[in-house]
PDB file of C-alpha atoms in Angstrom:
ATOM      1  CA  UNK A   1     -93.063  97.341 -39.877  1.00 59.00           C
ATOM      2  CA  UNK A   2     -92.138  93.814 -40.554  1.00 66.00           C
ATOM      3  CA  UNK A   3     -91.145  92.558 -43.970  1.00 72.00           C
ATOM      4  CA  UNK A   4     -94.508  90.913 -44.669  1.00 76.00           C
ATOM      5  CA  UNK A   5     -96.650  94.017 -44.146  1.00 81.00           C
ATOM      6  CA  UNK A   6     -98.896  94.679 -47.158  1.00 85.00           C
ATOM      7  CA  UNK A   7    -100.530  98.026 -47.976  1.00 86.00           C
ATOM      8  CA  UNK A   8    -103.360  99.062 -50.268  1.00 87.00           C
ATOM      9  CA  UNK A   9    -104.333 102.454 -51.637  1.00 88.00           C
ATOM     10  CA  UNK A  10    -107.417 104.124 -50.231  1.00 89.00           C
ATOM     11  CA  UNK A  11    -109.863 105.976 -52.496  1.00 89.00           C
ATOM     12  CA  UNK A  12    -107.916 109.155 -51.722  1.00 87.00           C
ATOM     13  CA  UNK A  13    -104.693 107.367 -52.673  1.00 87.00           C
ATOM     14  CA  UNK A  14    -106.158 106.251 -55.991  1.00 87.00           C
ATOM     15  CA  UNK A  15    -107.307 109.829 -56.679  1.00 86.00           C
ATOM     16  CA  UNK A  16    -103.834 111.177 -55.885  1.00 84.00           C
ATOM     17  CA  UNK A  17    -102.224 108.774 -58.341  1.00 83.00           C
ATOM     18  CA  UNK A  18    -104.697 109.839 -61.037  1.00 84.00           C
ATOM     19  CA  UNK A  19    -104.590 113.585 -60.358  1.00 82.00           C
ATOM     20  CA  UNK A  20    -100.845 113.943 -59.725  1.00 79.00           C
ATOM     21  CA  UNK A  21    -101.428 117.026 -57.623  1.00 74.00           C
ATOM     22  CA  UNK A  22     -98.724 119.660 -57.642  1.00 69.00           C
ATOM     23  CA  UNK A  23     -96.486 119.830 -54.611  1.00 73.00           C
ATOM     24  CA  UNK A  24     -96.873 116.173 -53.661  1.00 76.00           C
ATOM     25  CA  UNK A  25     -93.349 114.848 -52.917  1.00 80.00           C
ATOM     26  CA  UNK A  26     -91.983 112.786 -55.797  1.00 81.00           C
ATOM     27  CA  UNK A  27     -90.540 110.071 -53.568  1.00 81.00           C
ATOM     28  CA  UNK A  28     -93.859 109.607 -51.748  1.00 83.00           C
ATOM     29  CA  UNK A  29     -95.714 109.533 -55.065  1.00 85.00           C
ATOM     30  CA  UNK A  30     -93.415 106.814 -56.358  1.00 84.00           C
ATOM     31  CA  UNK A  31     -94.034 104.645 -53.274  1.00 86.00           C
ATOM     32  CA  UNK A  32     -97.775 105.337 -53.494  1.00 87.00           C
ATOM     33  CA  UNK A  33     -97.851 104.244 -57.129  1.00 86.00           C
ATOM     34  CA  UNK A  34     -96.093 100.979 -56.333  1.00 85.00           C
ATOM     35  CA  UNK A  35     -98.511 100.045 -53.556  1.00 87.00           C
ATOM     36  CA  UNK A  36    -100.983  97.610 -55.070  1.00 85.00           C
ATOM     37  CA  UNK A  37    -102.350  95.476 -52.242  1.00 85.00           C
ATOM     38  CA  UNK A  38     -99.948  92.652 -53.113  1.00 84.00           C
ATOM     39  CA  UNK A  39     -96.418  93.960 -52.631  1.00 83.00           C
ATOM     40  CA  UNK A  40     -94.891  93.350 -49.238  1.00 82.00           C
ATOM     41  CA  UNK A  41     -92.818  95.889 -47.313  1.00 82.00           C
ATOM     42  CA  UNK A  42     -89.785  93.906 -48.435  1.00 80.00           C
ATOM     43  CA  UNK A  43     -90.770  94.345 -52.101  1.00 80.00           C
ATOM     44  CA  UNK A  44     -91.009  98.119 -51.669  1.00 81.00           C
ATOM     45  CA  UNK A  45     -87.398  98.238 -50.470  1.00 79.00           C
ATOM     46  CA  UNK A  46     -86.458  98.259 -54.153  1.00 73.00           C
ATOM     47  CA  UNK A  47     -87.658 101.861 -54.283  1.00 72.00           C
ATOM     48  CA  UNK A  48     -86.248 102.967 -50.957  1.00 72.00           C
ATOM     49  CA  UNK A  49     -83.534 100.580 -49.784  1.00 74.00           C
ATOM     50  CA  UNK A  50     -83.286 102.201 -46.327  1.00 79.00           C
ATOM     51  CA  UNK A  51     -85.894 100.349 -44.189  1.00 83.00           C
ATOM     52  CA  UNK A  52     -86.143 103.192 -41.669  1.00 85.00           C
ATOM     53  CA  UNK A  53     -86.762 105.792 -44.381  1.00 85.00           C
ATOM     54  CA  UNK A  54     -89.313 103.533 -46.098  1.00 84.00           C
ATOM     55  CA  UNK A  55     -91.109 103.099 -42.777  1.00 86.00           C
ATOM     56  CA  UNK A  56     -91.262 106.900 -42.342  1.00 87.00           C
ATOM     57  CA  UNK A  57     -92.598 107.339 -45.884  1.00 86.00           C
ATOM     58  CA  UNK A  58     -95.258 104.649 -45.415  1.00 87.00           C
ATOM     59  CA  UNK A  59     -96.313 106.204 -42.118  1.00 86.00           C
ATOM     60  CA  UNK A  60     -96.611 109.589 -43.883  1.00 86.00           C
ATOM     61  CA  UNK A  61     -98.841 108.033 -46.534  1.00 87.00           C
ATOM     62  CA  UNK A  62    -100.946 106.410 -43.799  1.00 86.00           C
ATOM     63  CA  UNK A  63    -101.248 109.745 -41.940  1.00 84.00           C
ATOM     64  CA  UNK A  64    -102.415 111.353 -45.177  1.00 85.00           C
ATOM     65  CA  UNK A  65    -104.954 108.510 -45.425  1.00 87.00           C
ATOM     66  CA  UNK A  66    -103.661 107.536 -48.865  1.00 89.00           C
ATOM     67  CA  UNK A  67    -102.836 103.939 -47.881  1.00 88.00           C
ATOM     68  CA  UNK A  68    -103.962 101.403 -45.304  1.00 87.00           C
ATOM     69  CA  UNK A  69    -102.215  98.396 -43.825  1.00 84.00           C
ATOM     70  CA  UNK A  70    -104.132  95.392 -45.154  1.00 78.00           C
ATOM     71  CA  UNK A  71    -102.452  92.945 -42.776  1.00 63.00           C
ATOM     72  CA  UNK A  72    -102.340  92.554 -39.045  1.00 45.00           C
ATOM     73  CA  UNK A  73     -98.673  93.458 -38.793  1.00 46.00           C
ATOM     74  CA  UNK A  74     -97.517  95.947 -36.225  1.00 44.00           C
ATOM     75  CA  UNK A  75     -95.087  98.819 -36.561  1.00 43.00           C
ATOM     76  CA  UNK A  76     -91.991  96.905 -35.482  1.00 40.00           C
ATOM     77  CA  UNK A  77     -88.722  97.671 -37.270  1.00 41.00           C
ATOM     78  CA  UNK A  78     -88.164  95.352 -40.222  1.00 41.00           C
ATOM     79  CA  UNK A  79     -85.973  92.320 -39.888  1.00 39.00           C
ATOM     80  CA  UNK A  80     -82.495  92.967 -41.237  1.00 40.00           C
ATOM     81  CA  UNK A  81     -82.100  91.362 -44.621  1.00 38.00           C
ATOM     82  CA  UNK A  82     -78.917  90.393 -46.397  1.00 39.00           C
ATOM     83  CA  UNK A  83     -77.509  92.702 -49.010  1.00 39.00           C
ATOM     84  CA  UNK A  84     -78.823  92.080 -52.522  1.00 38.00           C
ATOM     85  CA  UNK A  85     -75.631  93.361 -54.071  1.00 39.00           C
ATOM     86  CA  UNK A  86     -74.322  90.865 -56.581  1.00 38.00           C
ATOM     87  CA  UNK A  87     -71.115  92.683 -57.399  1.00 38.00           C
ATOM     88  CA  UNK A  88     -68.839  95.039 -55.512  1.00 38.00           C
ATOM     89  CA  UNK A  89     -69.959  97.820 -57.892  1.00 39.00           C
ATOM     90  CA  UNK A  90     -73.558  97.454 -56.720  1.00 38.00           C
ATOM     91  CA  UNK A  91     -72.516  97.710 -53.085  1.00 36.00           C
ATOM     92  CA  UNK A  92     -70.381 100.801 -53.605  1.00 37.00           C
ATOM     93  CA  UNK A  93     -72.373 102.661 -56.243  1.00 48.00           C
ATOM     94  CA  UNK A  94     -71.457 106.305 -56.204  1.00 51.00           C
ATOM     95  CA  UNK A  95     -73.614 109.136 -57.467  1.00 60.00           C
ATOM     96  CA  UNK A  96     -73.312 109.761 -61.187  1.00 71.00           C
ATOM     97  CA  UNK A  97     -73.733 113.497 -60.711  1.00 70.00           C
ATOM     98  CA  UNK A  98     -72.312 115.564 -57.884  1.00 65.00           C
ATOM     99  CA  UNK A  99     -75.159 116.963 -55.749  1.00 58.00           C
ATOM    100  CA  UNK A 100     -73.852 120.489 -56.375  1.00 58.00           C
ATOM    101  CA  UNK A 101     -74.104 120.052 -60.143  1.00 69.00           C
ATOM    102  CA  UNK A 102     -77.010 121.317 -62.148  1.00 79.00           C
ATOM    103  CA  UNK A 103     -79.012 118.994 -64.320  1.00 82.00           C
ATOM    104  CA  UNK A 104     -77.417 118.103 -67.652  1.00 84.00           C
ATOM    105  CA  UNK A 105     -78.866 119.447 -70.895  1.00 87.00           C
ATOM    106  CA  UNK A 106     -82.285 118.321 -72.079  1.00 88.00           C
ATOM    107  CA  UNK A 107     -80.594 116.401 -74.886  1.00 89.00           C
ATOM    108  CA  UNK A 108     -78.402 114.482 -72.421  1.00 88.00           C
ATOM    109  CA  UNK A 109     -81.390 113.752 -70.169  1.00 89.00           C
ATOM    110  CA  UNK A 110     -83.347 112.466 -73.180  1.00 90.00           C
ATOM    111  CA  UNK A 111     -80.504 110.101 -74.092  1.00 91.00           C
ATOM    112  CA  UNK A 112     -80.417 108.745 -70.542  1.00 91.00           C
ATOM    113  CA  UNK A 113     -84.191 108.363 -70.499  1.00 91.00           C
ATOM    114  CA  UNK A 114     -84.127 106.438 -73.791  1.00 91.00           C
ATOM    115  CA  UNK A 115     -81.521 104.055 -72.383  1.00 89.00           C
ATOM    116  CA  UNK A 116     -83.548 103.503 -69.225  1.00 91.00           C
ATOM    117  CA  UNK A 117     -86.842 103.101 -71.090  1.00 90.00           C
ATOM    118  CA  UNK A 118     -85.347 100.673 -73.595  1.00 89.00           C
ATOM    119  CA  UNK A 119     -83.730  98.511 -70.920  1.00 88.00           C
ATOM    120  CA  UNK A 120     -86.864  98.702 -68.777  1.00 88.00           C
ATOM    121  CA  UNK A 121     -88.918  97.361 -71.658  1.00 87.00           C
ATOM    122  CA  UNK A 122     -86.370  94.766 -72.782  1.00 86.00           C
ATOM    123  CA  UNK A 123     -85.269  93.413 -69.402  1.00 85.00           C
ATOM    124  CA  UNK A 124     -87.715  94.529 -66.699  1.00 88.00           C
ATOM    125  CA  UNK A 125     -91.189  94.229 -68.266  1.00 88.00           C
ATOM    126  CA  UNK A 126     -91.787  97.975 -67.783  1.00 87.00           C
ATOM    127  CA  UNK A 127     -91.251  97.756 -64.019  1.00 88.00           C
ATOM    128  CA  UNK A 128     -89.829 101.288 -63.997  1.00 88.00           C
ATOM    129  CA  UNK A 129     -92.484 102.892 -66.202  1.00 87.00           C
ATOM    130  CA  UNK A 130     -93.977 104.936 -63.366  1.00 85.00           C
ATOM    131  CA  UNK A 131     -90.578 106.003 -62.071  1.00 85.00           C
ATOM    132  CA  UNK A 132     -89.701 107.311 -65.526  1.00 87.00           C
ATOM    133  CA  UNK A 133     -92.923 109.266 -65.928  1.00 85.00           C
ATOM    134  CA  UNK A 134     -93.389 110.437 -62.332  1.00 83.00           C
ATOM    135  CA  UNK A 135     -89.802 111.065 -61.274  1.00 85.00           C
ATOM    136  CA  UNK A 136     -87.472 111.249 -64.273  1.00 88.00           C
ATOM    137  CA  UNK A 137     -89.747 113.381 -66.438  1.00 86.00           C
ATOM    138  CA  UNK A 138     -90.204 116.010 -63.721  1.00 86.00           C
ATOM    139  CA  UNK A 139     -86.779 115.958 -62.074  1.00 85.00           C
ATOM    140  CA  UNK A 140     -85.357 119.244 -60.967  1.00 84.00           C
ATOM    141  CA  UNK A 141     -82.014 118.369 -59.395  1.00 83.00           C
ATOM    142  CA  UNK A 142     -78.920 116.216 -59.628  1.00 83.00           C
ATOM    143  CA  UNK A 143     -80.272 114.336 -56.608  1.00 84.00           C
ATOM    144  CA  UNK A 144     -83.370 113.329 -58.609  1.00 84.00           C
ATOM    145  CA  UNK A 145     -81.180 112.162 -61.511  1.00 87.00           C
ATOM    146  CA  UNK A 146     -79.012 110.083 -59.175  1.00 86.00           C
ATOM    147  CA  UNK A 147     -82.138 108.630 -57.547  1.00 86.00           C
ATOM    148  CA  UNK A 148     -83.463 107.473 -60.930  1.00 88.00           C
ATOM    149  CA  UNK A 149     -80.147 106.000 -62.011  1.00 90.00           C
ATOM    150  CA  UNK A 150     -79.743 104.197 -58.666  1.00 89.00           C
ATOM    151  CA  UNK A 151     -83.245 102.688 -58.901  1.00 89.00           C
ATOM    152  CA  UNK A 152     -82.640 101.626 -62.500  1.00 91.00           C
ATOM    153  CA  UNK A 153     -79.320  99.995 -61.561  1.00 90.00           C
ATOM    154  CA  UNK A 154     -80.869  98.185 -58.596  1.00 90.00           C
ATOM    155  CA  UNK A 155     -83.820  96.911 -60.634  1.00 89.00           C
ATOM    156  CA  UNK A 156     -81.503  95.649 -63.376  1.00 89.00           C
ATOM    157  CA  UNK A 157     -79.184  93.916 -60.886  1.00 88.00           C
ATOM    158  CA  UNK A 158     -82.101  92.412 -58.951  1.00 89.00           C
ATOM    159  CA  UNK A 159     -83.460  91.012 -62.217  1.00 88.00           C
ATOM    160  CA  UNK A 160     -80.118  89.320 -62.887  1.00 88.00           C
ATOM    161  CA  UNK A 161     -78.823  91.776 -65.488  1.00 85.00           C
ATOM    162  CA  UNK A 162     -75.880  93.192 -63.548  1.00 83.00           C
ATOM    163  CA  UNK A 163     -73.578  92.589 -66.503  1.00 79.00           C
ATOM    164  CA  UNK A 164     -75.791  94.791 -68.671  1.00 82.00           C
ATOM    165  CA  UNK A 165     -75.745  97.596 -66.095  1.00 84.00           C
ATOM    166  CA  UNK A 166     -72.019  98.159 -66.545  1.00 79.00           C
ATOM    167  CA  UNK A 167     -72.345  98.374 -70.337  1.00 78.00           C
ATOM    168  CA  UNK A 168     -75.292 100.759 -70.207  1.00 85.00           C
ATOM    169  CA  UNK A 169     -73.720 102.855 -67.434  1.00 86.00           C
ATOM    170  CA  UNK A 170     -70.862 103.613 -69.833  1.00 80.00           C
ATOM    171  CA  UNK A 171     -73.463 104.980 -72.276  1.00 85.00           C
ATOM    172  CA  UNK A 172     -75.255 106.920 -69.533  1.00 87.00           C
ATOM    173  CA  UNK A 173     -72.037 108.517 -68.281  1.00 85.00           C
ATOM    174  CA  UNK A 174     -71.086 109.399 -71.864  1.00 82.00           C
ATOM    175  CA  UNK A 175     -74.480 111.018 -72.445  1.00 84.00           C
ATOM    176  CA  UNK A 176     -74.217 113.028 -69.250  1.00 83.00           C
ATOM    177  CA  UNK A 177     -70.699 114.187 -70.102  1.00 80.00           C
ATOM    178  CA  UNK A 178     -71.792 115.559 -73.492  1.00 70.00           C
TER     179      UNK A 178
END
């Protein structure tokens, strides 16, 4: 898909967002929620920075008839885009939790969620609201936690708040260590 491809939800897609059916993959649900008939393929790369993986996920949603391509774009691979990393830390972000680890305590997760929700409201105009409710609140693995933290970091850096990320990451790491 090229970077200007735009998708819209079908009636079935709108119902899926409302019903939140059990068993629907969290990552697909997050992409489905973000599709609004205005965001371009390039805009959705904030959720899934790997263009090939995003293409696969969008094709899955199309096969499930939850979204439709509203443009005349074809299924060509996207044009390579320059890295959006503003600091070396953004380019080499490592997972906060080891994939073999279990999720931290509920108290630690709540602290992390409060940090993310507060910064989302203060700096991102609630851009991550759906990620917090549809991914963070139902996470079941260290991979899910890392996914949420990575998306939060990327959104903050993309919005020009990279300096704030480092300060809040100290708090997040402290919460997870407790």
